[in-house]
Short mmCIF file of C-alpha atoms and ligand atoms in Angstrom, two decimals:
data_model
loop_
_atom_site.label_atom_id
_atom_site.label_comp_id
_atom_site.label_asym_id
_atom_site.label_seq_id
_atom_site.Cartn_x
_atom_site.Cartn_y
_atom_site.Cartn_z
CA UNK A 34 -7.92 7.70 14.87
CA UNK A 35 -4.98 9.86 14.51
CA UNK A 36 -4.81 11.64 12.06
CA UNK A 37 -1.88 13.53 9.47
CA UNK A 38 -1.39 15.87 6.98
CA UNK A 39 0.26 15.42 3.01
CA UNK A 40 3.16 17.77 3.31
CA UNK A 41 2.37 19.11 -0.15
CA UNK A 42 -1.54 18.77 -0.57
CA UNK A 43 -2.15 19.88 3.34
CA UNK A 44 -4.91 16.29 3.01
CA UNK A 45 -5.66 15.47 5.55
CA UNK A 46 -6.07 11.84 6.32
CA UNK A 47 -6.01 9.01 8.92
CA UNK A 48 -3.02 7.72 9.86
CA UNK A 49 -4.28 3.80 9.16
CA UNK A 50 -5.22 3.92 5.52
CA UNK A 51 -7.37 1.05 3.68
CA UNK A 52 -5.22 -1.16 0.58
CA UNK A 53 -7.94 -2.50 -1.78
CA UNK A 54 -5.95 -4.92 -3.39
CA UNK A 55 -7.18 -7.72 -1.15
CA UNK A 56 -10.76 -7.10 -1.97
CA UNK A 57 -10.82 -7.79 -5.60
CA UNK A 58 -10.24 -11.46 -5.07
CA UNK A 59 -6.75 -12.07 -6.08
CA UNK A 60 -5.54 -12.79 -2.43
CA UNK A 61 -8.03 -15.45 -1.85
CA UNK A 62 -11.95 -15.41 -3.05
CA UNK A 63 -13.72 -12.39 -1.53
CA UNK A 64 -17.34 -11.67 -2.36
CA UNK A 65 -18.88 -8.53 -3.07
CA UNK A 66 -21.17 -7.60 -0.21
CA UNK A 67 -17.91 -8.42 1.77
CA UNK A 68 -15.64 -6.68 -0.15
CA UNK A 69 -18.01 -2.99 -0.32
CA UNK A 70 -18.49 -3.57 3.54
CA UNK A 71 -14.73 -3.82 3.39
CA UNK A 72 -14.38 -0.32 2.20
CA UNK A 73 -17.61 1.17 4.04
CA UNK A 74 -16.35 -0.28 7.85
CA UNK A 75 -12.93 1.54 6.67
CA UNK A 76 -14.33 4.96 5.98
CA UNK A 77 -16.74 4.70 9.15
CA UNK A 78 -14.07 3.65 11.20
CA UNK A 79 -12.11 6.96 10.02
CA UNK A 80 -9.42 5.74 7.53
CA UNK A 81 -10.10 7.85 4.56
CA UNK A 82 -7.31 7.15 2.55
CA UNK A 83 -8.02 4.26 -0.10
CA UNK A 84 -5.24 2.96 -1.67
CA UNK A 85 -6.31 0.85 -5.33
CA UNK A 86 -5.02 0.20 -9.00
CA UNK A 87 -6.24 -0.45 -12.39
CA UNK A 88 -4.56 -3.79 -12.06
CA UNK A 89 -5.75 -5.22 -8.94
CA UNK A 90 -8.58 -8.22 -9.16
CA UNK A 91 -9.22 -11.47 -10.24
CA UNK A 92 -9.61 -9.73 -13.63
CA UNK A 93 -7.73 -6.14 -13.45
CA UNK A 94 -9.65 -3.88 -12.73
CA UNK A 95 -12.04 -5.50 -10.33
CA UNK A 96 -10.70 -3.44 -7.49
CA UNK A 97 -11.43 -0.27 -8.43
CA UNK A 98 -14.74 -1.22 -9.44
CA UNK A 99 -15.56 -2.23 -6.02
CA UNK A 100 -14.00 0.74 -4.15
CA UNK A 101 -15.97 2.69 -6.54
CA UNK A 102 -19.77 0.91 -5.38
CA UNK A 103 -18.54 0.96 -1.88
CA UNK A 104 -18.26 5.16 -2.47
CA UNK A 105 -21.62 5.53 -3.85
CA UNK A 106 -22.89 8.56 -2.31
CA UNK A 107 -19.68 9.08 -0.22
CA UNK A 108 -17.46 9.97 -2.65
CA UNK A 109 -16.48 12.97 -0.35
CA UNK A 110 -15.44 11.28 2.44
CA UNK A 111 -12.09 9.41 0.64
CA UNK A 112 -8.98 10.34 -0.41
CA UNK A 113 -8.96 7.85 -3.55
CA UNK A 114 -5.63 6.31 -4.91
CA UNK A 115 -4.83 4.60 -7.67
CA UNK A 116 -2.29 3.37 -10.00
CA UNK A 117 -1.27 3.14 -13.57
CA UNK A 118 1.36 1.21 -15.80
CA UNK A 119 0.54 -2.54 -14.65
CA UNK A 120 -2.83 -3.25 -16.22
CA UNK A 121 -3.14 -7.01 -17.66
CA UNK A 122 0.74 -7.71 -16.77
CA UNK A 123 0.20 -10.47 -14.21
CA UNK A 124 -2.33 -12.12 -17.05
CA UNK A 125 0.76 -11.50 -19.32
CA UNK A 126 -0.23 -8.84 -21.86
CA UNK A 127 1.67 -5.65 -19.86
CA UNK A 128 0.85 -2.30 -22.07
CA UNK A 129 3.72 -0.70 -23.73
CA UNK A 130 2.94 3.20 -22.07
CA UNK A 131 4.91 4.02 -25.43
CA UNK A 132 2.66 7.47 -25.46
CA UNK A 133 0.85 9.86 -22.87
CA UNK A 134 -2.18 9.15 -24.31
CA UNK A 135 -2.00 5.53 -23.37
CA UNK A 136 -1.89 6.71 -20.03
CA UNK A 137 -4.86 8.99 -20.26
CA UNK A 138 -7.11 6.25 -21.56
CA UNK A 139 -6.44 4.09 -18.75
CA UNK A 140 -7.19 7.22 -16.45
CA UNK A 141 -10.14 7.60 -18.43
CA UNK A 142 -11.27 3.56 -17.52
CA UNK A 143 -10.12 4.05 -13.75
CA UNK A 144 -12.80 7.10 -13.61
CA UNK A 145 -15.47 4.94 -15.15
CA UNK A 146 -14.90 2.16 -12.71
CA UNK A 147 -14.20 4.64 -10.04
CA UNK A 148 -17.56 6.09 -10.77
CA UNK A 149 -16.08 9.29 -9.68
CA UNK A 150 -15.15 12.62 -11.94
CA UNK A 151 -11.62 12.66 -10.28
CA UNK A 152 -9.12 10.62 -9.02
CA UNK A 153 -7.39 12.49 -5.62
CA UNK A 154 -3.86 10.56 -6.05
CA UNK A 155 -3.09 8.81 -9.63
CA UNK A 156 0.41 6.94 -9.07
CA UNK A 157 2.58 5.66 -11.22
CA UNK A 158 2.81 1.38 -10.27
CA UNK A 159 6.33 0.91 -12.29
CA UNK A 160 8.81 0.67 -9.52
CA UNK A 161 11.82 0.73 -11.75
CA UNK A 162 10.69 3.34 -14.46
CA UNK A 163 13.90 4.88 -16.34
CA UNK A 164 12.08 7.69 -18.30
CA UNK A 165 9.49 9.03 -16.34
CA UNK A 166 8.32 11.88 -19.31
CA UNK A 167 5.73 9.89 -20.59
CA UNK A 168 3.56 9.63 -17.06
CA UNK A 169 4.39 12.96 -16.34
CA UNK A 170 2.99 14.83 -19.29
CA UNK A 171 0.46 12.61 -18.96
CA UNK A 172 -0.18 13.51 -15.50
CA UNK A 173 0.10 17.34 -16.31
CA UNK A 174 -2.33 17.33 -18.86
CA UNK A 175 -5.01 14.89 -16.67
CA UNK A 176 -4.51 17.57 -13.76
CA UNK A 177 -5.02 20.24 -16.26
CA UNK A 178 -8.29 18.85 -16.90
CA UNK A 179 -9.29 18.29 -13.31
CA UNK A 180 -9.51 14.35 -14.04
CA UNK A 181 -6.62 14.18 -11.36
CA UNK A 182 -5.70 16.22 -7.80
CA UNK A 183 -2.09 15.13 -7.59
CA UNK A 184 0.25 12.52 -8.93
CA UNK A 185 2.46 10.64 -7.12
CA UNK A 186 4.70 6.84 -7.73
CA UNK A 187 5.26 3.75 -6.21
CA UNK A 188 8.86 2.58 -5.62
CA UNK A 189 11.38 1.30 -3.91
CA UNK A 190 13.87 3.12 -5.58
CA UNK A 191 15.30 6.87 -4.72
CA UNK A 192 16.26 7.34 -8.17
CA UNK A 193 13.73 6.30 -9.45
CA UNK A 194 11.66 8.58 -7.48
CA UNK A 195 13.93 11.92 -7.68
CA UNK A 196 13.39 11.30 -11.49
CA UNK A 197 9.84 11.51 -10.85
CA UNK A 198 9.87 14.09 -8.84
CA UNK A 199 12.12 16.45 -10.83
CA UNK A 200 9.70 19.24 -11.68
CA UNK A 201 8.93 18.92 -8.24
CA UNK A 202 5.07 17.99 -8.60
CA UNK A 203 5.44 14.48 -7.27
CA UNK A 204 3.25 14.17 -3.95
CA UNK A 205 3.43 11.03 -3.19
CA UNK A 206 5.97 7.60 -2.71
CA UNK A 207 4.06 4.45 -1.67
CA UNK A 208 6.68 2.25 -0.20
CA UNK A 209 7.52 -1.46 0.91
CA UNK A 210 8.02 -1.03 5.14
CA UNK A 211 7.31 -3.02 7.90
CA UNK A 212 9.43 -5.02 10.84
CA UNK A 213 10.72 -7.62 8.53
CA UNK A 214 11.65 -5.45 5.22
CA UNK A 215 13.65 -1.95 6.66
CA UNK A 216 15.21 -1.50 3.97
CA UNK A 217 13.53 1.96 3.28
CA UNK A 218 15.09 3.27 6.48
CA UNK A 219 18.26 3.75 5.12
CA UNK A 220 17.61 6.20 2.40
CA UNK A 221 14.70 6.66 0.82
CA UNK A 222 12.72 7.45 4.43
CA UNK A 223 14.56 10.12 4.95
CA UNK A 224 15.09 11.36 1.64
CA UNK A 225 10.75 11.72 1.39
CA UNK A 226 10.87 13.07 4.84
CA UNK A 227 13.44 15.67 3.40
CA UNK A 228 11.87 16.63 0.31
CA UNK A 229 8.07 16.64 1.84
CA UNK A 230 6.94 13.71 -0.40
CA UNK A 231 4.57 11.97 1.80
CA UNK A 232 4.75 8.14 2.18
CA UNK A 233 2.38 5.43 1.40
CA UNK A 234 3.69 2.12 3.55
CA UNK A 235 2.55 -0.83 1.98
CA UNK A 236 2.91 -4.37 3.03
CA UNK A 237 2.90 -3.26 6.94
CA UNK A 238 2.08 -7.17 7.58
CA UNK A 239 4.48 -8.14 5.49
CA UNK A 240 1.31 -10.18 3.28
CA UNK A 241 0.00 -11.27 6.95
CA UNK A 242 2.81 -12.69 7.90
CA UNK A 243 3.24 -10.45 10.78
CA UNK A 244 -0.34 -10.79 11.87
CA UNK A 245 0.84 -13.68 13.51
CA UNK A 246 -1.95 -15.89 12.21
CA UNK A 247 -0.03 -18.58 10.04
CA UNK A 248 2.56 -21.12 10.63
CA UNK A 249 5.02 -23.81 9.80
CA UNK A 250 2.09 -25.93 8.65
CA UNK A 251 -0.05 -23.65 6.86
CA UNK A 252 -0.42 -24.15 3.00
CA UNK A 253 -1.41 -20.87 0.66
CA UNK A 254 -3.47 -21.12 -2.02
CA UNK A 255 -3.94 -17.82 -3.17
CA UNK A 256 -2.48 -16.18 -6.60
CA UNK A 257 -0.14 -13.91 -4.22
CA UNK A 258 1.26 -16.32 -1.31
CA UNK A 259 1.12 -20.18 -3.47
CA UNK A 260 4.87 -19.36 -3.73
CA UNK A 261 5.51 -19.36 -0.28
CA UNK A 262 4.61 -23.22 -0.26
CA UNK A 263 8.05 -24.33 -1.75
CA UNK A 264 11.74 -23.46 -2.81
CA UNK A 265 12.48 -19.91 -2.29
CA UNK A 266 9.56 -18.58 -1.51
CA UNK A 267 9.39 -21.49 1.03
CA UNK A 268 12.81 -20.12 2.59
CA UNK A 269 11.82 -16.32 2.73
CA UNK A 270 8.64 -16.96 4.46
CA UNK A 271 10.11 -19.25 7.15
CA UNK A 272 12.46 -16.36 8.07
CA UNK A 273 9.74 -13.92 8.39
CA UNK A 274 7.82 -16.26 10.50
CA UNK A 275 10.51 -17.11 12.80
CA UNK A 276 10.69 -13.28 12.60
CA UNK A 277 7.23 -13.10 13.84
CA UNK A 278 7.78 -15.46 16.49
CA UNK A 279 10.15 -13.47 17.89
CA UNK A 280 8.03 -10.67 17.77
CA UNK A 281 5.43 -11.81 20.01
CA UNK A 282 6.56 -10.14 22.93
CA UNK A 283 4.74 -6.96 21.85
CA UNK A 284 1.21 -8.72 21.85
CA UNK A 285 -0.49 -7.23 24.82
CA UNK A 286 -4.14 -7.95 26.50
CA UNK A 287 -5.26 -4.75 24.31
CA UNK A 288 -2.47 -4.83 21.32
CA UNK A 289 -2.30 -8.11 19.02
CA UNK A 290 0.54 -8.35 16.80
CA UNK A 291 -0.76 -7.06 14.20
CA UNK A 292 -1.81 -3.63 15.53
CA UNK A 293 2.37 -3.49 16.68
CA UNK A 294 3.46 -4.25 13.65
CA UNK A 295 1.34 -1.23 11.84
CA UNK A 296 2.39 0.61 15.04
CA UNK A 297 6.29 0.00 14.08
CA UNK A 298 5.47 1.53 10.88
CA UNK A 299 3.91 4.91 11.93
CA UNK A 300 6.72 4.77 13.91
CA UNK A 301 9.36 6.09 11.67
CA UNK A 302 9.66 9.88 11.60
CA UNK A 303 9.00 9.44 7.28
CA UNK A 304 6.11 8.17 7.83
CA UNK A 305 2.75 9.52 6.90
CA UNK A 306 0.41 6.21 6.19
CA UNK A 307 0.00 3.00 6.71
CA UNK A 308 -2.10 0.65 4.30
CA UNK A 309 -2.61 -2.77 5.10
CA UNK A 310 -4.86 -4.72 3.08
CA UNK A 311 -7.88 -5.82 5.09
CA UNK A 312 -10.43 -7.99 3.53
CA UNK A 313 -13.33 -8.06 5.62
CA UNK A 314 -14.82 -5.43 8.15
CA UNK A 315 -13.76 -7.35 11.07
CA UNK A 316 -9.65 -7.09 10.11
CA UNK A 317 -10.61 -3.00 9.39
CA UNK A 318 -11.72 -3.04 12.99
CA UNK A 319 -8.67 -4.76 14.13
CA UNK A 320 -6.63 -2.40 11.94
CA UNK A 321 -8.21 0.46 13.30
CA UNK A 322 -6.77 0.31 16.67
CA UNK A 323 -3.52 1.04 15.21
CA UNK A 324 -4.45 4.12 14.90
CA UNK A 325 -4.18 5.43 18.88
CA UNK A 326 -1.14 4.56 20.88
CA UNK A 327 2.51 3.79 20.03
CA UNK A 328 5.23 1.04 21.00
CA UNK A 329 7.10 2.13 24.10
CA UNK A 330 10.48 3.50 23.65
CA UNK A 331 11.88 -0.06 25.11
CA UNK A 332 9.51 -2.01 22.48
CA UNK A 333 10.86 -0.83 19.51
CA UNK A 334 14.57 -1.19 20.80
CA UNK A 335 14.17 -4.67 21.04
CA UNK A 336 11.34 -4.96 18.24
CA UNK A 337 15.03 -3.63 16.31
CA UNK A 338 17.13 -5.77 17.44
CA UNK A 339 15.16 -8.70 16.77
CA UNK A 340 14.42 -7.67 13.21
CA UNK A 341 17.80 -6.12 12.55
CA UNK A 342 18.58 -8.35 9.33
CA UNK A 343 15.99 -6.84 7.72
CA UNK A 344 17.09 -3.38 7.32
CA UNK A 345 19.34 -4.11 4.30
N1 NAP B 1491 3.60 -2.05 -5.99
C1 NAP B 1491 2.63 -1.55 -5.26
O1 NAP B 1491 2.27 -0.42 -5.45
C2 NAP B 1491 1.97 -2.39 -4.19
C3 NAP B 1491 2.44 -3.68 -3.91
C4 NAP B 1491 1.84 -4.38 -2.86
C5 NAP B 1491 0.78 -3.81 -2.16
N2 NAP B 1491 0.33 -2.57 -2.47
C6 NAP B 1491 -0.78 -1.94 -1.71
O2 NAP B 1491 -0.61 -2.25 -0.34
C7 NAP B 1491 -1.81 -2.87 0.17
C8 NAP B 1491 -1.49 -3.85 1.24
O3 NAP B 1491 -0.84 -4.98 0.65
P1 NAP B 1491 0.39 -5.58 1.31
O4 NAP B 1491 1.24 -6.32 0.38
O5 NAP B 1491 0.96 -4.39 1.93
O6 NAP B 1491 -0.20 -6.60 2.37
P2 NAP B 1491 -0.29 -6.46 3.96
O7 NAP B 1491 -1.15 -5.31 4.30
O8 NAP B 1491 1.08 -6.50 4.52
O9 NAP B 1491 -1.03 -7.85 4.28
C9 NAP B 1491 -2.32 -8.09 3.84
C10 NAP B 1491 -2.82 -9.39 4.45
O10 NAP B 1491 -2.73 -9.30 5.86
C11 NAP B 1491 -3.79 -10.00 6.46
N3 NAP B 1491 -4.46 -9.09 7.40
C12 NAP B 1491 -4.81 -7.79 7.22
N4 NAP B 1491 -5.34 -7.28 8.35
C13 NAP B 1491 -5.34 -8.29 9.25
C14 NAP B 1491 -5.76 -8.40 10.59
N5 NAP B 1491 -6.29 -7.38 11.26
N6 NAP B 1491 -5.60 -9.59 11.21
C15 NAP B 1491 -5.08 -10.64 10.58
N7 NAP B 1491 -4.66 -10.61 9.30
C16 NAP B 1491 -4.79 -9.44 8.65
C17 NAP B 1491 -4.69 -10.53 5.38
O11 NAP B 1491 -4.32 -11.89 5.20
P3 NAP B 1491 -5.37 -13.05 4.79
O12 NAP B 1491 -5.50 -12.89 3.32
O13 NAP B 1491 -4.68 -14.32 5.17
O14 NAP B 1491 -6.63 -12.76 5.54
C18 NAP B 1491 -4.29 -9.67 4.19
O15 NAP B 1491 -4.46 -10.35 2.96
C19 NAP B 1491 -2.46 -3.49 -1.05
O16 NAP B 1491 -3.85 -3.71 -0.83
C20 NAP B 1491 -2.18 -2.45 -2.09
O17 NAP B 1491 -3.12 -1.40 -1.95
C21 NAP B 1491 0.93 -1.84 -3.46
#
């Protein structure tokens, strides 16, 4: 797999990356020995950058405890991500991060389900965050103490993230992008791509949407997608699928659709990694392929046009 560097760490990592969301069951049931053979095929198959948070699982946290069985005894070979600021908000009891020490407690609980001594990339996981001081003398005193490499956030936002980033230690900006959502193209891309903050691009599949796989008739019952089944969440998917549709020109004997559409991705001079949220081995492997090759010049003019109301 090809492979790239963090402009600010020098990390170096492969260019497909593994999100462990999926894994802790909130996407649909996924059972351990699946879900540690997730992670394992991942780092075998050369993607070394694990992307997690203390919310993630059926019951938060689950995720990270999985990542961290899956790295028993190969610890070294990952680049381990993870998040802080969301923890028990989905179940409706979101923590007030009133003081840095709130912060370094939950670090404290990520290590211990980690299983690790440090966490490579701790991220902040509140998008819209207005006062950032809090996380980052926090995240100053945790990388003081080694618990942490580097600190980085998770937005859509450029304000948001020049906040972050304005004692200049922010590595990091994980990142909605993918055919169907472009948005990040017009700004905050090139603003990370300026300013060396590497880029984390989640939701590559846009939830597996553009994996192809689903259609008109199929009926989500997971946590995540169950609002895709009706009203407006009904709507949105329909145009993404039609979206897909569209898009199947770029499946090829030796490309599916879903290895394009992580393809577009990479594509975008910002972009250092990709993270799409296999849960089983056999969609790593798939993933994986991603990882050599590109769309031909001609591909992603018309992959553009096609997806064009998408980039706002
Ligand atoms: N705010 C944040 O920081 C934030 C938000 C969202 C996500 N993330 C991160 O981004 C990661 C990816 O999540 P996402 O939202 O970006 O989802 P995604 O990667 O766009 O889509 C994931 C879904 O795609 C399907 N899939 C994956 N590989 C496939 C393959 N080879 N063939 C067919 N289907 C495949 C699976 O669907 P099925 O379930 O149907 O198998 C999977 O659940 C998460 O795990 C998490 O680490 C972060």
């Amino acid at each position: 797999m090809r492979r790239t560097t963090f402009p600010k760490t020098g990390w170096e990592v492969g260019v497909i990356g593994l999100g462990c969301w999926g894994i802790g069951g909130q996407w649909g049931p996924v059972d351990e020995a699946t879900a540690v053979a997730t992670v394992r095929t991942a780092l075998d198959s050369g993607m070394n950058f694990l992307d997690t948070a203390d919310a993630y699982g059926a019951t938060p946290g689950r995720s990270e405890e999985l990542v961290g069985k899956a790295l028993k005894g190969r610890r070294g070979d990952a680049i381990v991500a993870t998040k802080v600021g969301n923890y028990a908000r989905r179940a409706g009891f979101p923590l007030s991060y009133a003081s840095p020490l709130h912060v370094t407690l939950c670090c404290d609980a990520s290590l211990g389900r980690l299983k690790t001594d440090y966490i490579d990339l701790y991220q902040c996981h509140i998008g819209d965050l207005a006062d950032p001081t809090v996380f980052l003398e926090a995240f100053e005193d945790l990388r003081g103490q080694g618990k942490i490499r580097a600190c980085g956030i998770s937005t859509v936002r450029r304000d948001v993230l020049e906040r972050f980033n304005r004692d200049g230690h922010c590595i990091s900006c994980q990142l909605d992008y993918s055919l169907v959502s472009r948005k990040a193209e017009a700004e905050l891309l090139p603003w990370c791509l300026e300013n060396r903050i590497a880029t984390i691009l989640r939701g590559p599949l846009a939830m597996g949407i553009l994996s192809g796989k689903y259609g008109r008739e199929t009926k989500f019952e997971d946590l995540l997608r169950r609002s895709w089944n009706e009203g407006d969440g009904r709507r949105a998917y329909l145009e993404k699928l039609e979206a897909a549709e569209r898009l199947k020109f770029l499946v090829r004997p030796d490309r599916s659709l879903a290895v394009a559409a992580l393809q577009f991705a990479l594509s975008h001079p910002g972009a250092t990694v990709v993270i799409p949220g296999a849960k089983s081995p056999e969609q790593v492997r798939q993933n994986t392929a991603a990882g050599e090759g590109a769309l031909t010049p001609e591909e992603m003019e018309k992959a553009r046009a096609e997806t064009a109301r998408f980039d706002a």
